[in-house]
Amino acid sequence: ALNIEGKKEVNVIAIAGDGGTYDIGFQALSGALERGHKLLYVCLNNEAYENTGIQRSSATEKYTWTTTTPVGKIQKGKDSYRKPMPFIVAAHNIPYVATASLHNLIDIKLKIKKAIAINGPTYIEILCPCIPGWQIDSDMTYDSSFLAFRTNIWPIYEIIDGKMTLTKNSNPLEIKEYFKLQGRYSHLLLPENKKLLDELQSHAEAEYKRLEKIALANEKA
């Protein structure tokens, strides 16, 4: 740990949103990780530049409505999938990377304690619903976070010294259950956009299976 002004232990914690992490601040983050600084970097991911007007970021999921990815006859929201940021961070060979969600505060607390205890750069990304940006009721933060996990839109896992462990989600719900709560996805529930909804369902299933294979391979290694 750092020794600052006579203090023996100083925990450096940086907190930023997905725009400042995935996009405009990635250069500084990548440099800090490469240099091996002892710090915990926490990304509070609400999947858009919410505090500047709900613009898309590279953390925004495909077909999401934002002010810069509108929904109309031609465009149906963002036209690309989100960047796999936790794995990009893990590719810097840092000792600890984790994802988490606001519906499980105990999990977040345990992961923060684990990350702080590590002598090196660590990274935790937490899914954080935004009430105006996601167009949800003010009491839907927990439900939105929980359904993101239950539908496999937001898998929860840890990567410790390069080995991943996945929080199991047996009997996942269909992603439309997650979308139903959010105005930013209301267009995907229309009959004419069923093809888009099916695409996102297939993508979520394929991504979760990919993570399962990685976790299984790590268990056998």
PDB file of N, CA and C in Angstrom, residues 15-120:
ATOM      1  N   ILE A  15     -13.610   5.835  -9.171  1.00  0.00           N
ATOM      2  CA  ILE A  15     -14.986   5.499  -9.545  1.00  0.00           C
ATOM      3  C   ILE A  15     -15.382   6.345 -10.748  1.00  0.00           C
ATOM      4  N   ALA A  16     -15.886   5.688 -11.781  1.00  0.00           N
ATOM      5  CA  ALA A  16     -16.294   6.405 -12.994  1.00  0.00           C
ATOM      6  C   ALA A  16     -17.475   5.691 -13.629  1.00  0.00           C
ATOM      7  N   GLY A  17     -18.142   6.374 -14.537  1.00  0.00           N
ATOM      8  CA  GLY A  17     -19.235   5.771 -15.281  1.00  0.00           C
ATOM      9  C   GLY A  17     -18.730   5.006 -16.486  1.00  0.00           C
ATOM     10  N   ASP A  18     -19.671   4.462 -17.245  1.00  0.00           N
ATOM     11  CA  ASP A  18     -19.262   3.670 -18.414  1.00  0.00           C
ATOM     12  C   ASP A  18     -18.689   4.542 -19.521  1.00  0.00           C
ATOM     13  N   GLY A  19     -19.166   5.771 -19.668  1.00  0.00           N
ATOM     14  CA  GLY A  19     -18.588   6.646 -20.687  1.00  0.00           C
ATOM     15  C   GLY A  19     -17.142   6.974 -20.384  1.00  0.00           C
ATOM     16  N   GLY A  20     -16.872   7.294 -19.117  1.00  0.00           N
ATOM     17  CA  GLY A  20     -15.512   7.616 -18.711  1.00  0.00           C
ATOM     18  C   GLY A  20     -14.598   6.418 -18.632  1.00  0.00           C
ATOM     19  N   THR A  21     -15.174   5.221 -18.650  1.00  0.00           N
ATOM     20  CA  THR A  21     -14.385   3.993 -18.556  1.00  0.00           C
ATOM     21  C   THR A  21     -14.196   3.368 -19.929  1.00  0.00           C
ATOM     22  N   TYR A  22     -15.282   3.100 -20.599  1.00  0.00           N
ATOM     23  CA  TYR A  22     -15.244   2.420 -21.899  1.00  0.00           C
ATOM     24  C   TYR A  22     -14.683   3.304 -23.004  1.00  0.00           C
ATOM     25  N   ASP A  23     -14.928   4.612 -22.901  1.00  0.00           N
ATOM     26  CA  ASP A  23     -14.645   5.507 -24.018  1.00  0.00           C
ATOM     27  C   ASP A  23     -13.592   6.564 -23.683  1.00  0.00           C
ATOM     28  N   ILE A  24     -14.021   7.696 -23.133  1.00  0.00           N
ATOM     29  CA  ILE A  24     -13.134   8.849 -23.046  1.00  0.00           C
ATOM     30  C   ILE A  24     -12.012   8.691 -22.027  1.00  0.00           C
ATOM     31  N   GLY A  25     -12.155   7.776 -21.066  1.00  0.00           N
ATOM     32  CA  GLY A  25     -11.106   7.588 -20.078  1.00  0.00           C
ATOM     33  C   GLY A  25     -10.330   6.298 -20.226  1.00  0.00           C
ATOM     34  N   PHE A  26     -10.589   5.565 -21.300  1.00  0.00           N
ATOM     35  CA  PHE A  26      -9.965   4.246 -21.423  1.00  0.00           C
ATOM     36  C   PHE A  26      -8.447   4.325 -21.534  1.00  0.00           C
ATOM     37  N   GLN A  27      -7.940   5.346 -22.197  1.00  0.00           N
ATOM     38  CA  GLN A  27      -6.486   5.475 -22.359  1.00  0.00           C
ATOM     39  C   GLN A  27      -5.800   5.558 -21.001  1.00  0.00           C
ATOM     40  N   ALA A  28      -6.320   6.396 -20.101  1.00  0.00           N
ATOM     41  CA  ALA A  28      -5.717   6.549 -18.776  1.00  0.00           C
ATOM     42  C   ALA A  28      -5.869   5.275 -17.949  1.00  0.00           C
ATOM     43  N   LEU A  29      -7.034   4.631 -18.060  1.00  0.00           N
ATOM     44  CA  LEU A  29      -7.257   3.380 -17.334  1.00  0.00           C
ATOM     45  C   LEU A  29      -6.296   2.301 -17.809  1.00  0.00           C
ATOM     46  N   SER A  30      -6.164   2.151 -19.098  1.00  0.00           N
ATOM     47  CA  SER A  30      -5.273   1.131 -19.649  1.00  0.00           C
ATOM     48  C   SER A  30      -3.838   1.371 -19.203  1.00  0.00           C
ATOM     49  N   GLY A  31      -3.420   2.632 -19.193  1.00  0.00           N
ATOM     50  CA  GLY A  31      -2.064   2.949 -18.749  1.00  0.00           C
ATOM     51  C   GLY A  31      -1.839   2.597 -17.294  1.00  0.00           C
ATOM     52  N   ALA A  32      -2.825   2.909 -16.443  1.00  0.00           N
ATOM     53  CA  ALA A  32      -2.696   2.602 -15.016  1.00  0.00           C
ATOM     54  C   ALA A  32      -2.621   1.099 -14.785  1.00  0.00           C
ATOM     55  N   LEU A  33      -3.419   0.340 -15.526  1.00  0.00           N
ATOM     56  CA  LEU A  33      -3.398  -1.115 -15.384  1.00  0.00           C
ATOM     57  C   LEU A  33      -2.062  -1.686 -15.848  1.00  0.00           C
ATOM     58  N   GLU A  34      -1.547  -1.161 -16.941  1.00  0.00           N
ATOM     59  CA  GLU A  34      -0.274  -1.661 -17.482  1.00  0.00           C
ATOM     60  C   GLU A  34       0.879  -1.365 -16.543  1.00  0.00           C
ATOM     61  N   ARG A  35       0.800  -0.232 -15.843  1.00  0.00           N
ATOM     62  CA  ARG A  35       1.876   0.133 -14.924  1.00  0.00           C
ATOM     63  C   ARG A  35       1.810  -0.636 -13.611  1.00  0.00           C
ATOM     64  N   GLY A  36       0.705  -1.307 -13.365  1.00  0.00           N
ATOM     65  CA  GLY A  36       0.606  -2.158 -12.185  1.00  0.00           C
ATOM     66  C   GLY A  36       0.331  -1.430 -10.889  1.00  0.00           C
ATOM     67  N   HIS A  37      -0.237  -0.225 -10.980  1.00  0.00           N
ATOM     68  CA  HIS A  37      -0.540   0.524  -9.761  1.00  0.00           C
ATOM     69  C   HIS A  37      -1.501  -0.250  -8.859  1.00  0.00           C
ATOM     70  N   LYS A  38      -1.310  -0.130  -7.554  1.00  0.00           N
ATOM     71  CA  LYS A  38      -2.267  -0.719  -6.619  1.00  0.00           C
ATOM     72  C   LYS A  38      -3.464   0.213  -6.500  1.00  0.00           C
ATOM     73  N   LEU A  39      -4.552  -0.161  -7.122  1.00  0.00           N
ATOM     74  CA  LEU A  39      -5.769   0.625  -7.041  1.00  0.00           C
ATOM     75  C   LEU A  39      -6.968  -0.245  -7.364  1.00  0.00           C
ATOM     76  N   LEU A  40      -8.113   0.170  -6.884  1.00  0.00           N
ATOM     77  CA  LEU A  40      -9.379  -0.446  -7.258  1.00  0.00           C
ATOM     78  C   LEU A  40     -10.110   0.535  -8.152  1.00  0.00           C
ATOM     79  N   TYR A  41     -10.421   0.099  -9.345  1.00  0.00           N
ATOM     80  CA  TYR A  41     -11.196   0.914 -10.284  1.00  0.00           C
ATOM     81  C   TYR A  41     -12.609   0.349 -10.347  1.00  0.00           C
ATOM     82  N   VAL A  42     -13.599   1.181 -10.041  1.00  0.00           N
ATOM     83  CA  VAL A  42     -15.003   0.764 -10.061  1.00  0.00           C
ATOM     84  C   VAL A  42     -15.728   1.491 -11.187  1.00  0.00           C
ATOM     85  N   CYS A  43     -16.280   0.725 -12.105  1.00  0.00           N
ATOM     86  CA  CYS A  43     -17.089   1.299 -13.178  1.00  0.00           C
ATOM     87  C   CYS A  43     -18.564   1.139 -12.810  1.00  0.00           C
ATOM     88  N   LEU A  44     -19.264   2.261 -12.635  1.00  0.00           N
ATOM     89  CA  LEU A  44     -20.704   2.240 -12.402  1.00  0.00           C
ATOM     90  C   LEU A  44     -21.380   2.351 -13.767  1.00  0.00           C
ATOM     91  N   ASN A  45     -21.805   1.227 -14.290  1.00  0.00           N
ATOM     92  CA  ASN A  45     -22.270   1.134 -15.670  1.00  0.00           C
ATOM     93  C   ASN A  45     -23.786   1.304 -15.754  1.00  0.00           C
ATOM     94  N   ASN A  46     -24.218   2.467 -16.250  1.00  0.00           N
ATOM     95  CA  ASN A  46     -25.647   2.631 -16.534  1.00  0.00           C
ATOM     96  C   ASN A  46     -25.931   2.652 -18.032  1.00  0.00           C
ATOM     97  N   GLU A  47     -24.932   2.207 -18.801  1.00  0.00           N
ATOM     98  CA  GLU A  47     -25.085   1.877 -20.215  1.00  0.00           C
ATOM     99  C   GLU A  47     -25.366   3.066 -21.129  1.00  0.00           C
ATOM    100  N   ALA A  48     -24.959   4.258 -20.708  1.00  0.00           N
ATOM    101  CA  ALA A  48     -25.076   5.442 -21.581  1.00  0.00           C
ATOM    102  C   ALA A  48     -24.426   6.629 -20.886  1.00  0.00           C
ATOM    103  N   TYR A  49     -24.260   7.721 -21.615  1.00  0.00           N
ATOM    104  CA  TYR A  49     -23.832   8.985 -21.017  1.00  0.00           C
ATOM    105  C   TYR A  49     -25.083   9.645 -20.430  1.00  0.00           C
ATOM    106  N   GLU A  50     -25.486   9.188 -19.256  1.00  0.00           N
ATOM    107  CA  GLU A  50     -26.780   9.590 -18.714  1.00  0.00           C
ATOM    108  C   GLU A  50     -26.800  11.037 -18.223  1.00  0.00           C
ATOM    109  N   ASN A  51     -25.710  11.505 -17.607  1.00  0.00           N
ATOM    110  CA  ASN A  51     -25.751  12.839 -16.997  1.00  0.00           C
ATOM    111  C   ASN A  51     -25.524  13.970 -17.993  1.00  0.00           C
ATOM    112  N   THR A  52     -25.313  13.641 -19.268  1.00  0.00           N
ATOM    113  CA  THR A  52     -25.150  14.686 -20.280  1.00  0.00           C
ATOM    114  C   THR A  52     -26.256  14.639 -21.333  1.00  0.00           C
ATOM    115  N   GLY A  53     -27.276  13.822 -21.098  1.00  0.00           N
ATOM    116  CA  GLY A  53     -28.398  13.819 -22.034  1.00  0.00           C
ATOM    117  C   GLY A  53     -28.758  12.476 -22.631  1.00  0.00           C
ATOM    118  N   ILE A  54     -28.295  11.405 -22.011  1.00  0.00           N
ATOM    119  CA  ILE A  54     -28.659  10.024 -22.425  1.00  0.00           C
ATOM    120  C   ILE A  54     -28.155   9.718 -23.829  1.00  0.00           C
ATOM    121  N   GLN A  55     -26.851   9.958 -24.069  1.00  0.00           N
ATOM    122  CA  GLN A  55     -26.249   9.564 -25.351  1.00  0.00           C
ATOM    123  C   GLN A  55     -25.673   8.146 -25.240  1.00  0.00           C
ATOM    124  N   ARG A  56     -25.561   7.473 -26.349  1.00  0.00           N
ATOM    125  CA  ARG A  56     -25.015   6.119 -26.352  1.00  0.00           C
ATOM    126  C   ARG A  56     -23.541   6.125 -25.985  1.00  0.00           C
ATOM    127  N   SER A  57     -23.108   5.057 -25.335  1.00  0.00           N
ATOM    128  CA  SER A  57     -21.688   4.805 -25.120  1.00  0.00           C
ATOM    129  C   SER A  57     -21.401   3.430 -25.695  1.00  0.00           C
ATOM    130  N   SER A  58     -20.148   3.011 -25.640  1.00  0.00           N
ATOM    131  CA  SER A  58     -19.853   1.670 -26.147  1.00  0.00           C
ATOM    132  C   SER A  58     -20.251   0.595 -25.144  1.00  0.00           C
ATOM    133  N   ALA A  59     -20.843   1.012 -24.007  1.00  0.00           N
ATOM    134  CA  ALA A  59     -21.432   0.064 -23.062  1.00  0.00           C
ATOM    135  C   ALA A  59     -22.921  -0.125 -23.313  1.00  0.00           C
ATOM    136  N   THR A  60     -23.485   0.643 -24.218  1.00  0.00           N
ATOM    137  CA  THR A  60     -24.911   0.537 -24.537  1.00  0.00           C
ATOM    138  C   THR A  60     -25.170  -0.738 -25.333  1.00  0.00           C
ATOM    139  N   GLU A  61     -26.207  -1.465 -24.949  1.00  0.00           N
ATOM    140  CA  GLU A  61     -26.523  -2.722 -25.633  1.00  0.00           C
ATOM    141  C   GLU A  61     -27.184  -2.443 -26.985  1.00  0.00           C
ATOM    142  N   LYS A  62     -27.095  -3.406 -27.864  1.00  0.00           N
ATOM    143  CA  LYS A  62     -27.668  -3.271 -29.205  1.00  0.00           C
ATOM    144  C   LYS A  62     -29.176  -3.055 -29.142  1.00  0.00           C
ATOM    145  N   TYR A  63     -29.678  -2.223 -30.038  1.00  0.00           N
ATOM    146  CA  TYR A  63     -31.093  -1.871 -30.198  1.00  0.00           C
ATOM    147  C   TYR A  63     -31.644  -1.054 -29.039  1.00  0.00           C
ATOM    148  N   THR A  64     -30.769  -0.494 -28.213  1.00  0.00           N
ATOM    149  CA  THR A  64     -31.225   0.375 -27.136  1.00  0.00           C
ATOM    150  C   THR A  64     -31.520   1.769 -27.671  1.00  0.00           C
ATOM    151  N   TRP A  65     -32.626   2.355 -27.209  1.00  0.00           N
ATOM    152  CA  TRP A  65     -32.912   3.750 -27.517  1.00  0.00           C
ATOM    153  C   TRP A  65     -32.052   4.654 -26.655  1.00  0.00           C
ATOM    154  N   THR A  66     -31.394   5.618 -27.274  1.00  0.00           N
ATOM    155  CA  THR A  66     -30.787   6.757 -26.592  1.00  0.00           C
ATOM    156  C   THR A  66     -31.047   7.977 -27.457  1.00  0.00           C
ATOM    157  N   THR A  67     -30.671   9.155 -26.999  1.00  0.00           N
ATOM    158  CA  THR A  67     -30.901  10.359 -27.793  1.00  0.00           C
ATOM    159  C   THR A  67     -30.046  10.402 -29.054  1.00  0.00           C
ATOM    160  N   THR A  68     -28.951   9.647 -29.073  1.00  0.00           N
ATOM    161  CA  THR A  68     -28.105   9.588 -30.270  1.00  0.00           C
ATOM    162  C   THR A  68     -28.275   8.279 -31.032  1.00  0.00           C
ATOM    163  N   THR A  69     -29.121   7.391 -30.537  1.00  0.00           N
ATOM    164  CA  THR A  69     -29.491   6.171 -31.274  1.00  0.00           C
ATOM    165  C   THR A  69     -31.015   6.067 -31.236  1.00  0.00           C
ATOM    166  N   PRO A  70     -31.699   6.947 -31.962  1.00  0.00           N
ATOM    167  CA  PRO A  70     -33.162   6.995 -31.901  1.00  0.00           C
ATOM    168  C   PRO A  70     -33.806   5.777 -32.556  1.00  0.00           C
ATOM    169  N   VAL A  71     -35.088   5.666 -32.341  1.00  0.00           N
ATOM    170  CA  VAL A  71     -35.870   4.570 -32.916  1.00  0.00           C
ATOM    171  C   VAL A  71     -36.872   5.160 -33.896  1.00  0.00           C
ATOM    172  N   GLY A  72     -36.830   4.671 -35.129  1.00  0.00           N
ATOM    173  CA  GLY A  72     -37.756   5.129 -36.165  1.00  0.00           C
ATOM    174  C   GLY A  72     -37.936   4.074 -37.225  1.00  0.00           C
ATOM    175  N   LYS A  73     -38.323   4.479 -38.392  1.00  0.00           N
ATOM    176  CA  LYS A  73     -38.555   3.522 -39.481  1.00  0.00           C
ATOM    177  C   LYS A  73     -37.263   2.882 -39.969  1.00  0.00           C
ATOM    178  N   ILE A  74     -36.175   3.663 -39.955  1.00  0.00           N
ATOM    179  CA  ILE A  74     -34.902   3.162 -40.476  1.00  0.00           C
ATOM    180  C   ILE A  74     -34.031   2.597 -39.361  1.00  0.00           C
ATOM    181  N   GLN A  75     -33.833   3.360 -38.328  1.00  0.00           N
ATOM    182  CA  GLN A  75     -32.961   2.939 -37.226  1.00  0.00           C
ATOM    183  C   GLN A  75     -33.787   2.428 -36.063  1.00  0.00           C
ATOM    184  N   LYS A  76     -33.316   1.349 -35.445  1.00  0.00           N
ATOM    185  CA  LYS A  76     -34.016   0.738 -34.310  1.00  0.00           C
ATOM    186  C   LYS A  76     -33.146   0.771 -33.064  1.00  0.00           C
ATOM    187  N   GLY A  77     -32.609   1.932 -32.755  1.00  0.00           N
ATOM    188  CA  GLY A  77     -31.725   2.036 -31.614  1.00  0.00           C
ATOM    189  C   GLY A  77     -30.278   1.813 -32.013  1.00  0.00           C
ATOM    190  N   LYS A  78     -29.419   1.559 -31.049  1.00  0.00           N
ATOM    191  CA  LYS A  78     -27.984   1.354 -31.313  1.00  0.00           C
ATOM    192  C   LYS A  78     -27.785   0.148 -32.222  1.00  0.00           C
ATOM    193  N   ASP A  79     -26.833   0.255 -33.129  1.00  0.00           N
ATOM    194  CA  ASP A  79     -26.685  -0.783 -34.152  1.00  0.00           C
ATOM    195  C   ASP A  79     -25.529  -1.746 -33.891  1.00  0.00           C
ATOM    196  N   SER A  80     -24.984  -1.752 -32.662  1.00  0.00           N
ATOM    197  CA  SER A  80     -23.891  -2.680 -32.360  1.00  0.00           C
ATOM    198  C   SER A  80     -23.978  -3.139 -30.915  1.00  0.00           C
ATOM    199  N   TYR A  81     -23.361  -4.290 -30.632  1.00  0.00           N
ATOM    200  CA  TYR A  81     -23.358  -4.817 -29.277  1.00  0.00           C
ATOM    201  C   TYR A  81     -22.356  -4.052 -28.415  1.00  0.00           C
ATOM    202  N   ARG A  82     -22.531  -4.169 -27.108  1.00  0.00           N
ATOM    203  CA  ARG A  82     -21.641  -3.452 -26.199  1.00  0.00           C
ATOM    204  C   ARG A  82     -20.238  -4.050 -26.209  1.00  0.00           C
ATOM    205  N   LYS A  83     -19.287  -3.227 -25.870  1.00  0.00           N
ATOM    206  CA  LYS A  83     -17.885  -3.631 -25.799  1.00  0.00           C
ATOM    207  C   LYS A  83     -17.683  -4.576 -24.601  1.00  0.00           C
ATOM    208  N   PRO A  84     -16.921  -5.656 -24.764  1.00  0.00           N
ATOM    209  CA  PRO A  84     -16.682  -6.594 -23.649  1.00  0.00           C
ATOM    210  C   PRO A  84     -15.615  -6.064 -22.696  1.00  0.00           C
ATOM    211  N   MET A  85     -15.939  -4.985 -22.019  1.00  0.00           N
ATOM    212  CA  MET A  85     -14.943  -4.246 -21.243  1.00  0.00           C
ATOM    213  C   MET A  85     -14.249  -5.073 -20.164  1.00  0.00           C
ATOM    214  N   PRO A  86     -14.966  -5.878 -19.350  1.00  0.00           N
ATOM    215  CA  PRO A  86     -14.254  -6.646 -18.318  1.00  0.00           C
ATOM    216  C   PRO A  86     -13.162  -7.546 -18.896  1.00  0.00           C
ATOM    217  N   PHE A  87     -13.398  -8.137 -20.060  1.00  0.00           N
ATOM    218  CA  PHE A  87     -12.392  -9.000 -20.660  1.00  0.00           C
ATOM    219  C   PHE A  87     -11.255  -8.188 -21.276  1.00  0.00           C
ATOM    220  N   ILE A  88     -11.569  -6.998 -21.760  1.00  0.00           N
ATOM    221  CA  ILE A  88     -10.505  -6.109 -22.254  1.00  0.00           C
ATOM    222  C   ILE A  88      -9.589  -5.710 -21.108  1.00  0.00           C
ATOM    223  N   VAL A  89     -10.190  -5.400 -19.966  1.00  0.00           N
ATOM    224  CA  VAL A  89      -9.412  -5.065 -18.772  1.00  0.00           C
ATOM    225  C   VAL A  89      -8.584  -6.275 -18.327  1.00  0.00           C
ATOM    226  N   ALA A  90      -9.214  -7.454 -18.321  1.00  0.00           N
ATOM    227  CA  ALA A  90      -8.516  -8.668 -17.894  1.00  0.00           C
ATOM    228  C   ALA A  90      -7.332  -8.988 -18.801  1.00  0.00           C
ATOM    229  N   ALA A  91      -7.413  -8.562 -20.062  1.00  0.00           N
ATOM    230  CA  ALA A  91      -6.314  -8.811 -21.001  1.00  0.00           C
ATOM    231  C   ALA A  91      -5.045  -8.047 -20.628  1.00  0.00           C
ATOM    232  N   HIS A  92      -5.139  -7.120 -19.681  1.00  0.00           N
ATOM    233  CA  HIS A  92      -3.952  -6.427 -19.174  1.00  0.00           C
ATOM    234  C   HIS A  92      -3.209  -7.279 -18.132  1.00  0.00           C
ATOM    235  N   ASN A  93      -3.700  -8.496 -17.926  1.00  0.00           N
ATOM    236  CA  ASN A  93      -3.080  -9.438 -16.972  1.00  0.00           C
ATOM    237  C   ASN A  93      -3.056  -8.887 -15.547  1.00  0.00           C
ATOM    238  N   ILE A  94      -4.158  -8.254 -15.148  1.00  0.00           N
ATOM    239  CA  ILE A  94      -4.259  -7.779 -13.773  1.00  0.00           C
ATOM    240  C   ILE A  94      -4.823  -8.908 -12.906  1.00  0.00           C
ATOM    241  N   PRO A  95      -4.630  -8.854 -11.588  1.00  0.00           N
ATOM    242  CA  PRO A  95      -4.976  -9.993 -10.737  1.00  0.00           C
ATOM    243  C   PRO A  95      -6.456 -10.181 -10.440  1.00  0.00           C
ATOM    244  N   TYR A  96      -7.266  -9.129 -10.628  1.00  0.00           N
ATOM    245  CA  TYR A  96      -8.672  -9.299 -10.236  1.00  0.00           C
ATOM    246  C   TYR A  96      -9.603  -8.424 -11.081  1.00  0.00           C
ATOM    247  N   VAL A  97     -10.614  -9.088 -11.660  1.00  0.00           N
ATOM    248  CA  VAL A  97     -11.666  -8.414 -12.415  1.00  0.00           C
ATOM    249  C   VAL A  97     -12.987  -9.050 -12.003  1.00  0.00           C
ATOM    250  N   ALA A  98     -14.023  -8.242 -11.827  1.00  0.00           N
ATOM    251  CA  ALA A  98     -15.322  -8.801 -11.444  1.00  0.00           C
ATOM    252  C   ALA A  98     -16.451  -7.951 -11.998  1.00  0.00           C
ATOM    253  N   THR A  99     -17.593  -8.587 -12.223  1.00  0.00           N
ATOM    254  CA  THR A  99     -18.820  -7.870 -12.519  1.00  0.00           C
ATOM    255  C   THR A  99     -19.774  -8.063 -11.346  1.00  0.00           C
ATOM    256  N   ALA A 100     -20.699  -7.136 -11.195  1.00  0.00           N
ATOM    257  CA  ALA A 100     -21.658  -7.202 -10.095  1.00  0.00           C
ATOM    258  C   ALA A 100     -22.903  -6.429 -10.502  1.00  0.00           C
ATOM    259  N   SER A 101     -23.916  -6.476  -9.654  1.00  0.00           N
ATOM    260  CA  SER A 101     -25.172  -5.796  -9.942  1.00  0.00           C
ATOM    261  C   SER A 101     -25.758  -5.265  -8.651  1.00  0.00           C
ATOM    262  N   LEU A 102     -26.484  -4.147  -8.734  1.00  0.00           N
ATOM    263  CA  LEU A 102     -27.010  -3.500  -7.539  1.00  0.00           C
ATOM    264  C   LEU A 102     -28.015  -4.355  -6.773  1.00  0.00           C
ATOM    265  N   HIS A 103     -28.537  -5.385  -7.395  1.00  0.00           N
ATOM    266  CA  HIS A 103     -29.529  -6.198  -6.673  1.00  0.00           C
ATOM    267  C   HIS A 103     -28.892  -7.044  -5.573  1.00  0.00           C
ATOM    268  N   ASN A 104     -27.561  -7.191  -5.612  1.00  0.00           N
ATOM    269  CA  ASN A 104     -26.874  -8.026  -4.627  1.00  0.00           C
ATOM    270  C   ASN A 104     -25.764  -7.214  -3.964  1.00  0.00           C
ATOM    271  N   LEU A 105     -26.133  -6.460  -2.931  1.00  0.00           N
ATOM    272  CA  LEU A 105     -25.171  -5.583  -2.261  1.00  0.00           C
ATOM    273  C   LEU A 105     -24.131  -6.369  -1.467  1.00  0.00           C
ATOM    274  N   ILE A 106     -24.510  -7.527  -0.960  1.00  0.00           N
ATOM    275  CA  ILE A 106     -23.548  -8.354  -0.221  1.00  0.00           C
ATOM    276  C   ILE A 106     -22.429  -8.809  -1.149  1.00  0.00           C
ATOM    277  N   ASP A 107     -22.796  -9.209  -2.361  1.00  0.00           N
ATOM    278  CA  ASP A 107     -21.803  -9.625  -3.357  1.00  0.00           C
ATOM    279  C   ASP A 107     -20.858  -8.477  -3.675  1.00  0.00           C
ATOM    280  N   ILE A 108     -21.404  -7.275  -3.825  1.00  0.00           N
ATOM    281  CA  ILE A 108     -20.572  -6.098  -4.102  1.00  0.00           C
ATOM    282  C   ILE A 108     -19.598  -5.843  -2.959  1.00  0.00           C
ATOM    283  N   LYS A 109     -20.101  -5.909  -1.727  1.00  0.00           N
ATOM    284  CA  LYS A 109     -19.256  -5.665  -0.561  1.00  0.00           C
ATOM    285  C   LYS A 109     -18.108  -6.661  -0.498  1.00  0.00           C
ATOM    286  N   LEU A 110     -18.401  -7.933  -0.714  1.00  0.00           N
ATOM    287  CA  LEU A 110     -17.367  -8.964  -0.650  1.00  0.00           C
ATOM    288  C   LEU A 110     -16.316  -8.773  -1.744  1.00  0.00           C
ATOM    289  N   LYS A 111     -16.765  -8.389  -2.928  1.00  0.00           N
ATOM    290  CA  LYS A 111     -15.831  -8.208  -4.032  1.00  0.00           C
ATOM    291  C   LYS A 111     -14.945  -6.983  -3.814  1.00  0.00           C
ATOM    292  N   ILE A 112     -15.502  -5.932  -3.249  1.00  0.00           N
ATOM    293  CA  ILE A 112     -14.691  -4.742  -2.950  1.00  0.00           C
ATOM    294  C   ILE A 112     -13.628  -5.074  -1.904  1.00  0.00           C
ATOM    295  N   LYS A 113     -14.009  -5.800  -0.852  1.00  0.00           N
ATOM    296  CA  LYS A 113     -13.044  -6.185   0.180  1.00  0.00           C
ATOM    297  C   LYS A 113     -11.947  -7.063  -0.416  1.00  0.00           C
ATOM    298  N   LYS A 114     -12.324  -7.963  -1.296  1.00  0.00           N
ATOM    299  CA  LYS A 114     -11.343  -8.853  -1.929  1.00  0.00           C
ATOM    300  C   LYS A 114     -10.391  -8.040  -2.820  1.00  0.00           C
ATOM    301  N   ALA A 115     -10.943  -7.103  -3.582  1.00  0.00           N
ATOM    302  CA  ALA A 115     -10.123  -6.310  -4.501  1.00  0.00           C
ATOM    303  C   ALA A 115      -9.140  -5.417  -3.761  1.00  0.00           C
ATOM    304  N   ILE A 116      -9.598  -4.775  -2.693  1.00  0.00           N
ATOM    305  CA  ILE A 116      -8.738  -3.864  -1.926  1.00  0.00           C
ATOM    306  C   ILE A 116      -7.554  -4.594  -1.305  1.00  0.00           C
ATOM    307  N   ALA A 117      -7.759  -5.849  -0.952  1.00  0.00           N
ATOM    308  CA  ALA A 117      -6.698  -6.617  -0.297  1.00  0.00           C
ATOM    309  C   ALA A 117      -5.599  -7.065  -1.259  1.00  0.00           C
ATOM    310  N   ILE A 118      -5.822  -6.909  -2.541  1.00  0.00           N
ATOM    311  CA  ILE A 118      -4.862  -7.369  -3.548  1.00  0.00           C
ATOM    312  C   ILE A 118      -3.823  -6.292  -3.833  1.00  0.00           C
ATOM    313  N   ASN A 119      -2.579  -6.683  -3.924  1.00  0.00           N
ATOM    314  CA  ASN A 119      -1.489  -5.747  -4.191  1.00  0.00           C
ATOM    315  C   ASN A 119      -1.295  -5.594  -5.695  1.00  0.00           C
ATOM    316  N   GLY A 120      -2.119  -4.769  -6.285  1.00  0.00           N
ATOM    317  CA  GLY A 120      -2.056  -4.555  -7.723  1.00  0.00           C
ATOM    318  C   GLY A 120      -3.348  -3.924  -8.204  1.00  0.00           C
TER     319      GLY A 120
END
